[in-house]
PDB file of C-alpha atoms in Angstrom:
ATOM      1  CA  MET A   1       0.000   0.000   0.000  1.00 69.00           C
ATOM      2  CA  LYS A   2       1.553   3.291  -1.103  1.00 82.00           C
ATOM      3  CA  LYS A   3       1.677   6.159   1.365  1.00 89.00           C
ATOM      4  CA  VAL A   4       0.502   9.607   0.250  1.00 93.00           C
ATOM      5  CA  LEU A   5       0.593  13.014   1.906  1.00 95.00           C
ATOM      6  CA  VAL A   6      -2.171  15.421   0.838  1.00 96.00           C
ATOM      7  CA  ALA A   7      -1.477  19.063   1.792  1.00 96.00           C
ATOM      8  CA  GLU A   8      -4.406  21.310   0.839  1.00 95.00           C
ATOM      9  CA  ASP A   9      -5.971  24.149   2.841  1.00 94.00           C
ATOM     10  CA  GLU A  10      -9.414  23.975   1.186  1.00 93.00           C
ATOM     11  CA  GLU A  11     -11.203  21.381   3.299  1.00 93.00           C
ATOM     12  CA  SER A  12     -13.682  20.277   0.630  1.00 93.00           C
ATOM     13  CA  ILE A  13     -10.922  19.607  -1.916  1.00 93.00           C
ATOM     14  CA  ARG A  14      -8.726  17.898   0.666  1.00 94.00           C
ATOM     15  CA  GLU A  15     -11.537  15.610   1.802  1.00 93.00           C
ATOM     16  CA  PHE A  16     -12.438  14.789  -1.810  1.00 92.00           C
ATOM     17  CA  ILE A  17      -8.866  13.689  -2.508  1.00 93.00           C
ATOM     18  CA  VAL A  18      -8.390  11.836   0.784  1.00 94.00           C
ATOM     19  CA  ILE A  19     -11.662   9.893   0.521  1.00 92.00           C
ATOM     20  CA  ASN A  20     -11.050   8.809  -3.059  1.00 89.00           C
ATOM     21  CA  LEU A  21      -7.399   7.878  -2.519  1.00 90.00           C
ATOM     22  CA  THR A  22      -8.342   5.849   0.545  1.00 89.00           C
ATOM     23  CA  ARG A  23     -11.017   4.024  -1.442  1.00 83.00           C
ATOM     24  CA  SER A  24      -8.381   3.331  -4.103  1.00 82.00           C
ATOM     25  CA  GLY A  25      -6.191   1.557  -1.580  1.00 82.00           C
ATOM     26  CA  TYR A  26      -3.703   4.267  -0.621  1.00 88.00           C
ATOM     27  CA  ASN A  27      -2.535   4.950   2.927  1.00 88.00           C
ATOM     28  CA  VAL A  28      -3.278   8.685   3.187  1.00 93.00           C
ATOM     29  CA  GLU A  29      -2.192  11.364   5.640  1.00 92.00           C
ATOM     30  CA  GLN A  30      -3.358  14.963   5.332  1.00 94.00           C
ATOM     31  CA  ALA A  31      -2.214  18.466   6.213  1.00 95.00           C
ATOM     32  CA  GLU A  32      -4.309  21.617   6.253  1.00 96.00           C
ATOM     33  CA  ASN A  33      -1.374  23.973   5.713  1.00 96.00           C
ATOM     34  CA  GLY A  34       2.284  24.018   4.729  1.00 94.00           C
ATOM     35  CA  ALA A  35       3.592  24.042   8.313  1.00 95.00           C
ATOM     36  CA  VAL A  36       1.717  20.828   9.147  1.00 95.00           C
ATOM     37  CA  ALA A  37       2.983  19.259   5.908  1.00 94.00           C
ATOM     38  CA  LEU A  38       6.586  20.026   6.875  1.00 93.00           C
ATOM     39  CA  GLU A  39       5.994  18.599  10.342  1.00 92.00           C
ATOM     40  CA  LYS A  40       4.673  15.350   8.884  1.00 91.00           C
ATOM     41  CA  PHE A  41       7.626  15.078   6.503  1.00 88.00           C
ATOM     42  CA  SER A  42      10.128  15.574   9.330  1.00 86.00           C
ATOM     43  CA  GLN A  43       8.371  13.107  11.656  1.00 83.00           C
ATOM     44  CA  ASP A  44       7.874  10.323   9.096  1.00 73.00           C
ATOM     45  CA  GLU A  45      11.064   8.259   9.153  1.00 68.00           C
ATOM     46  CA  ASN A  46      10.002   5.801   6.461  1.00 71.00           C
ATOM     47  CA  GLY A  47       8.914   8.527   4.059  1.00 77.00           C
ATOM     48  CA  PHE A  48       5.951   9.071   1.780  1.00 88.00           C
ATOM     49  CA  ASP A  49       5.788   7.443  -1.642  1.00 88.00           C
ATOM     50  CA  VAL A  50       4.301  10.615  -3.138  1.00 91.00           C
ATOM     51  CA  ALA A  51       3.076  14.036  -1.995  1.00 94.00           C
ATOM     52  CA  ILE A  52       0.263  16.265  -3.296  1.00 96.00           C
ATOM     53  CA  LEU A  53       0.919  19.917  -2.434  1.00 95.00           C
ATOM     54  CA  ASP A  54      -1.383  22.862  -2.984  1.00 93.00           C
ATOM     55  CA  ILE A  55       0.726  25.861  -3.976  1.00 90.00           C
ATOM     56  CA  MET A  56      -1.290  28.609  -2.223  1.00 89.00           C
ATOM     57  CA  MET A  57      -1.348  27.352   1.372  1.00 93.00           C
ATOM     58  CA  PRO A  58      -1.162  29.396   4.600  1.00 93.00           C
ATOM     59  CA  LYS A  59       1.903  29.356   6.888  1.00 94.00           C
ATOM     60  CA  ALA A  60       4.104  27.864   4.133  1.00 92.00           C
ATOM     61  CA  ASP A  61       3.190  27.706   0.439  1.00 91.00           C
ATOM     62  CA  GLY A  62       3.853  24.728  -1.799  1.00 90.00           C
ATOM     63  CA  PHE A  63       7.134  26.171  -3.108  1.00 89.00           C
ATOM     64  CA  THR A  64       8.434  26.646   0.436  1.00 91.00           C
ATOM     65  CA  VAL A  65       7.427  23.137   1.446  1.00 92.00           C
ATOM     66  CA  LEU A  66       9.101  21.644  -1.619  1.00 90.00           C
ATOM     67  CA  ARG A  67      12.344  23.566  -1.052  1.00 88.00           C
ATOM     68  CA  ALA A  68      12.425  22.396   2.568  1.00 89.00           C
ATOM     69  CA  LEU A  69      11.647  18.837   1.496  1.00 87.00           C
ATOM     70  CA  ARG A  70      14.550  18.772  -0.964  1.00 83.00           C
ATOM     71  CA  GLY A  71      16.730  20.426   1.688  1.00 82.00           C
ATOM     72  CA  MET A  72      16.049  17.433   3.943  1.00 81.00           C
ATOM     73  CA  GLY A  73      17.454  15.231   1.182  1.00 80.00           C
ATOM     74  CA  LYS A  74      14.042  13.686   0.469  1.00 81.00           C
ATOM     75  CA  THR A  75      13.356  12.749  -3.158  1.00 82.00           C
ATOM     76  CA  THR A  76       9.626  12.134  -2.678  1.00 87.00           C
ATOM     77  CA  PRO A  77       7.768  12.708  -5.980  1.00 89.00           C
ATOM     78  CA  VAL A  78       5.641  15.868  -5.685  1.00 91.00           C
ATOM     79  CA  LEU A  79       2.485  16.849  -7.561  1.00 92.00           C
ATOM     80  CA  PHE A  80       1.541  20.526  -7.336  1.00 91.00           C
ATOM     81  CA  LEU A  81      -2.138  21.524  -7.244  1.00 89.00           C
ATOM     82  CA  THR A  82      -3.038  25.092  -8.191  1.00 83.00           C
ATOM     83  CA  ALA A  83      -5.744  27.298  -9.632  1.00 82.00           C
ATOM     84  CA  LYS A  84      -3.149  29.112 -11.753  1.00 73.00           C
ATOM     85  CA  ASP A  85      -3.118  27.760 -15.293  1.00 67.00           C
ATOM     86  CA  ALA A  86      -0.771  30.159 -17.120  1.00 65.00           C
ATOM     87  CA  VAL A  87       2.194  28.552 -18.873  1.00 66.00           C
ATOM     88  CA  SER A  88       4.598  30.660 -16.775  1.00 70.00           C
ATOM     89  CA  ASP A  89       3.023  29.298 -13.576  1.00 66.00           C
ATOM     90  CA  ARG A  90       3.412  25.714 -14.771  1.00 67.00           C
ATOM     91  CA  VAL A  91       7.033  26.323 -15.751  1.00 71.00           C
ATOM     92  CA  LYS A  92       7.751  27.833 -12.326  1.00 72.00           C
ATOM     93  CA  GLY A  93       6.191  24.847 -10.603  1.00 68.00           C
ATOM     94  CA  LEU A  94       8.178  22.293 -12.571  1.00 71.00           C
ATOM     95  CA  ASP A  95      11.422  24.276 -12.398  1.00 71.00           C
ATOM     96  CA  SER A  96      11.080  24.441  -8.614  1.00 73.00           C
ATOM     97  CA  GLY A  97      11.519  20.675  -8.435  1.00 76.00           C
ATOM     98  CA  ALA A  98       7.961  19.362  -8.665  1.00 82.00           C
ATOM     99  CA  ASN A  99       7.429  16.205 -10.711  1.00 83.00           C
ATOM    100  CA  ASP A 100       4.033  17.195 -12.076  1.00 85.00           C
ATOM    101  CA  TYR A 101       1.478  19.999 -12.025  1.00 84.00           C
ATOM    102  CA  LEU A 102      -2.324  19.736 -12.014  1.00 86.00           C
ATOM    103  CA  VAL A 103      -4.683  22.684 -12.436  1.00 85.00           C
ATOM    104  CA  LYS A 104      -7.942  22.987 -10.463  1.00 87.00           C
ATOM    105  CA  PRO A 105     -10.632  21.935 -11.063  1.00 85.00           C
ATOM    106  CA  PHE A 106      -9.546  18.392 -11.882  1.00 84.00           C
ATOM    107  CA  SER A 107     -11.008  14.896 -12.060  1.00 84.00           C
ATOM    108  CA  PHE A 108      -9.914  12.250  -9.597  1.00 87.00           C
ATOM    109  CA  GLU A 109      -9.239   9.895 -12.515  1.00 82.00           C
ATOM    110  CA  GLU A 110      -6.610  12.271 -13.892  1.00 83.00           C
ATOM    111  CA  LEU A 111      -5.088  12.845 -10.460  1.00 88.00           C
ATOM    112  CA  SER A 112      -4.875   9.099  -9.879  1.00 85.00           C
ATOM    113  CA  ALA A 113      -3.276   8.471 -13.289  1.00 80.00           C
ATOM    114  CA  ARG A 114      -0.659  11.168 -12.676  1.00 83.00           C
ATOM    115  CA  LEU A 115       0.199   9.683  -9.265  1.00 87.00           C
ATOM    116  CA  ARG A 116       0.656   6.233 -10.782  1.00 81.00           C
ATOM    117  CA  ALA A 117       2.924   7.627 -13.491  1.00 77.00           C
ATOM    118  CA  MET A 118       5.033   9.530 -10.946  1.00 79.00           C
ATOM    119  CA  MET A 119       5.460   6.511  -8.705  1.00 78.00           C
ATOM    120  CA  ARG A 120       6.364   4.228 -11.598  1.00 70.00           C
ATOM    121  CA  GLY A 121       9.222   6.565 -12.410  1.00 60.00           C
ATOM    122  CA  SER A 122      10.243   6.844  -8.764  1.00 57.00           C
ATOM    123  CA  PHE A 123      10.470   3.069  -8.341  1.00 54.00           C
ATOM    124  CA  GLY A 124      12.074   2.498 -11.734  1.00 50.00           C
ATOM    125  CA  VAL A 125       8.991   0.748 -13.095  1.00 49.00           C
ATOM    126  CA  THR A 126       8.279   1.322 -16.780  1.00 45.00           C
ATOM    127  CA  ASP A 127       4.801  -0.198 -16.946  1.00 54.00           C
ATOM    128  CA  ASN A 128       1.997  -1.220 -14.628  1.00 66.00           C
ATOM    129  CA  VAL A 129       3.213  -4.795 -14.152  1.00 78.00           C
ATOM    130  CA  LEU A 130       5.821  -5.823 -11.577  1.00 81.00           C
ATOM    131  CA  HIS A 131       7.804  -9.035 -12.055  1.00 85.00           C
ATOM    132  CA  ILE A 132       9.932 -11.352  -9.938  1.00 89.00           C
ATOM    133  CA  ALA A 133      10.879 -14.540 -11.804  1.00 89.00           C
ATOM    134  CA  ASP A 134       7.557 -16.087 -12.908  1.00 91.00           C
ATOM    135  CA  LEU A 135       5.527 -14.019 -10.423  1.00 93.00           C
ATOM    136  CA  SER A 136       3.764 -10.917 -11.778  1.00 91.00           C
ATOM    137  CA  LEU A 137       1.572  -8.240 -10.220  1.00 88.00           C
ATOM    138  CA  ASP A 138      -0.557  -5.895 -12.325  1.00 84.00           C
ATOM    139  CA  CYS A 139      -0.880  -2.586 -10.452  1.00 74.00           C
ATOM    140  CA  THR A 140      -3.885  -1.525 -12.544  1.00 69.00           C
ATOM    141  CA  SER A 141      -6.068  -4.638 -12.405  1.00 76.00           C
ATOM    142  CA  HIS A 142      -4.596  -5.921  -9.093  1.00 82.00           C
ATOM    143  CA  ARG A 143      -4.170  -9.302 -10.776  1.00 87.00           C
ATOM    144  CA  VAL A 144      -1.404 -11.568  -9.442  1.00 93.00           C
ATOM    145  CA  MET A 145      -0.084 -14.461 -11.522  1.00 93.00           C
ATOM    146  CA  ARG A 146       2.552 -17.147 -11.054  1.00 94.00           C
ATOM    147  CA  GLY A 147       3.521 -19.542 -13.803  1.00 89.00           C
ATOM    148  CA  GLY A 148       0.429 -18.554 -15.777  1.00 87.00           C
ATOM    149  CA  LYS A 149      -1.915 -19.271 -12.871  1.00 91.00           C
ATOM    150  CA  GLU A 150      -3.873 -16.533 -11.111  1.00 94.00           C
ATOM    151  CA  ILE A 151      -3.439 -16.142  -7.343  1.00 95.00           C
ATOM    152  CA  THR A 152      -6.335 -14.754  -5.310  1.00 94.00           C
ATOM    153  CA  LEU A 153      -5.210 -12.427  -2.515  1.00 92.00           C
ATOM    154  CA  SER A 154      -7.009 -10.425   0.130  1.00 89.00           C
ATOM    155  CA  ALA A 155      -6.630  -6.626   0.089  1.00 83.00           C
ATOM    156  CA  LYS A 156      -3.944  -6.698   2.817  1.00 85.00           C
ATOM    157  CA  GLU A 157      -2.086  -9.593   1.176  1.00 90.00           C
ATOM    158  CA  TYR A 158      -2.069  -7.722  -2.130  1.00 88.00           C
ATOM    159  CA  ALA A 159      -0.884  -4.484  -0.495  1.00 83.00           C
ATOM    160  CA  MET A 160       1.962  -6.310   1.250  1.00 87.00           C
ATOM    161  CA  LEU A 161       3.065  -8.152  -1.896  1.00 90.00           C
ATOM    162  CA  GLU A 162       2.963  -4.935  -3.934  1.00 84.00           C
ATOM    163  CA  TYR A 163       5.090  -3.161  -1.314  1.00 81.00           C
ATOM    164  CA  PHE A 164       7.611  -6.025  -1.343  1.00 87.00           C
ATOM    165  CA  MET A 165       7.823  -6.087  -5.140  1.00 85.00           C
ATOM    166  CA  TYR A 166       8.325  -2.323  -5.352  1.00 78.00           C
ATOM    167  CA  ASN A 167      11.203  -2.727  -2.876  1.00 75.00           C
ATOM    168  CA  GLN A 168      13.069  -5.691  -4.352  1.00 78.00           C
ATOM    169  CA  GLY A 169      16.488  -6.121  -2.739  1.00 76.00           C
ATOM    170  CA  ARG A 170      15.716  -3.746   0.119  1.00 76.00           C
ATOM    171  CA  VAL A 171      15.501  -4.848   3.766  1.00 80.00           C
ATOM    172  CA  LEU A 172      12.111  -3.878   5.211  1.00 80.00           C
ATOM    173  CA  SER A 173      11.502  -3.814   8.940  1.00 81.00           C
ATOM    174  CA  ARG A 174       8.198  -4.881  10.462  1.00 82.00           C
ATOM    175  CA  GLU A 175       7.586  -1.245  11.396  1.00 78.00           C
ATOM    176  CA  MET A 176       8.070  -0.119   7.785  1.00 75.00           C
ATOM    177  CA  ILE A 177       5.649  -2.789   6.554  1.00 80.00           C
ATOM    178  CA  GLU A 178       3.037  -1.869   9.170  1.00 77.00           C
ATOM    179  CA  ASP A 179       3.419   1.824   8.297  1.00 69.00           C
ATOM    180  CA  HIS A 180       2.750   1.243   4.589  1.00 68.00           C
ATOM    181  CA  VAL A 181       0.217  -1.593   4.639  1.00 73.00           C
ATOM    182  CA  TRP A 182      -1.865  -0.731   7.683  1.00 67.00           C
ATOM    183  CA  ASN A 183      -3.437   2.618   8.515  1.00 53.00           C
ATOM    184  CA  PHE A 184      -1.355   5.275  10.253  1.00 44.00           C
ATOM    185  CA  ASP A 185      -3.295   4.787  13.516  1.00 46.00           C
ATOM    186  CA  TYR A 186      -2.381   1.082  13.709  1.00 49.00           C
ATOM    187  CA  GLU A 187      -0.434   0.571  16.950  1.00 55.00           C
ATOM    188  CA  GLY A 188       1.207  -2.761  16.172  1.00 54.00           C
ATOM    189  CA  GLY A 189       2.311  -4.928  19.044  1.00 59.00           C
ATOM    190  CA  THR A 190       1.224  -8.210  17.455  1.00 66.00           C
ATOM    191  CA  ASN A 191       2.686 -10.677  14.982  1.00 84.00           C
ATOM    192  CA  VAL A 192       0.283  -9.569  12.245  1.00 86.00           C
ATOM    193  CA  VAL A 193       3.118  -8.976   9.732  1.00 88.00           C
ATOM    194  CA  ASP A 194       4.483 -12.490  10.272  1.00 90.00           C
ATOM    195  CA  VAL A 195       1.000 -13.954   9.919  1.00 91.00           C
ATOM    196  CA  TYR A 196       0.377 -12.226   6.590  1.00 92.00           C
ATOM    197  CA  ILE A 197       3.799 -13.201   5.284  1.00 93.00           C
ATOM    198  CA  SER A 198       2.951 -16.834   6.052  1.00 94.00           C
ATOM    199  CA  TYR A 199      -0.331 -16.403   4.144  1.00 94.00           C
ATOM    200  CA  LEU A 200       1.551 -15.020   1.140  1.00 95.00           C
ATOM    201  CA  ARG A 201       4.167 -17.774   1.186  1.00 94.00           C
ATOM    202  CA  LYS A 202       1.484 -20.435   1.231  1.00 95.00           C
ATOM    203  CA  LYS A 203      -0.490 -18.900  -1.649  1.00 95.00           C
ATOM    204  CA  ILE A 204       2.549 -18.053  -3.794  1.00 95.00           C
ATOM    205  CA  ASP A 205       4.903 -20.989  -3.137  1.00 93.00           C
ATOM    206  CA  ASP A 206       2.708 -24.046  -2.559  1.00 90.00           C
ATOM    207  CA  GLY A 207       3.192 -26.453  -5.446  1.00 86.00           C
ATOM    208  CA  TYR A 208       6.426 -24.846  -6.682  1.00 88.00           C
ATOM    209  CA  ASP A 209       9.968 -26.087  -6.088  1.00 87.00           C
ATOM    210  CA  LYS A 210      11.426 -22.582  -6.273  1.00 89.00           C
ATOM    211  CA  LYS A 211      10.242 -20.454  -3.353  1.00 89.00           C
TER     212      LYS A 211
END
């Protein structure tokens, strides 16, 4: 499950984005102004997979937040939201270090597509399908296949497998997995990660010599 920060001072727009991203399977945190956004960036050790920043926010605008973010050494992909649609405004946004720029009003479908494109580039993925040996995961259809056979996963199993496949070769702690797959208010303290890993191993490896 990919983790997204939504920083937008207009409550109706922020709630629209948060509700729809959550329904789409993202782990979403929100900020009502630039100062709160910076606080969340500095407190989140594992990092966000992508950030949506409104440009005209109180306390710290989107440009200020982005400069501070890059100053922290964070390479989080950033999508700017703004009501300004002049070419010069778009150029300024992109030249400031943003990865993309979306003008209000916008459709959620376009926002979602732009986020997927940004994250594919961030993780070095060139299409919507992730592969490890004969195991494949389609990020669009959520279809998982091994050796030509489809594997049925629960929502949490899928989110965990997707997170693992995006992070091939990287050591992931239990805390990192909990932070990305479960909601931010999950307190841990159980062996839930180990349990779900055992579920995945059974579904993916049973019947195959290569694990």
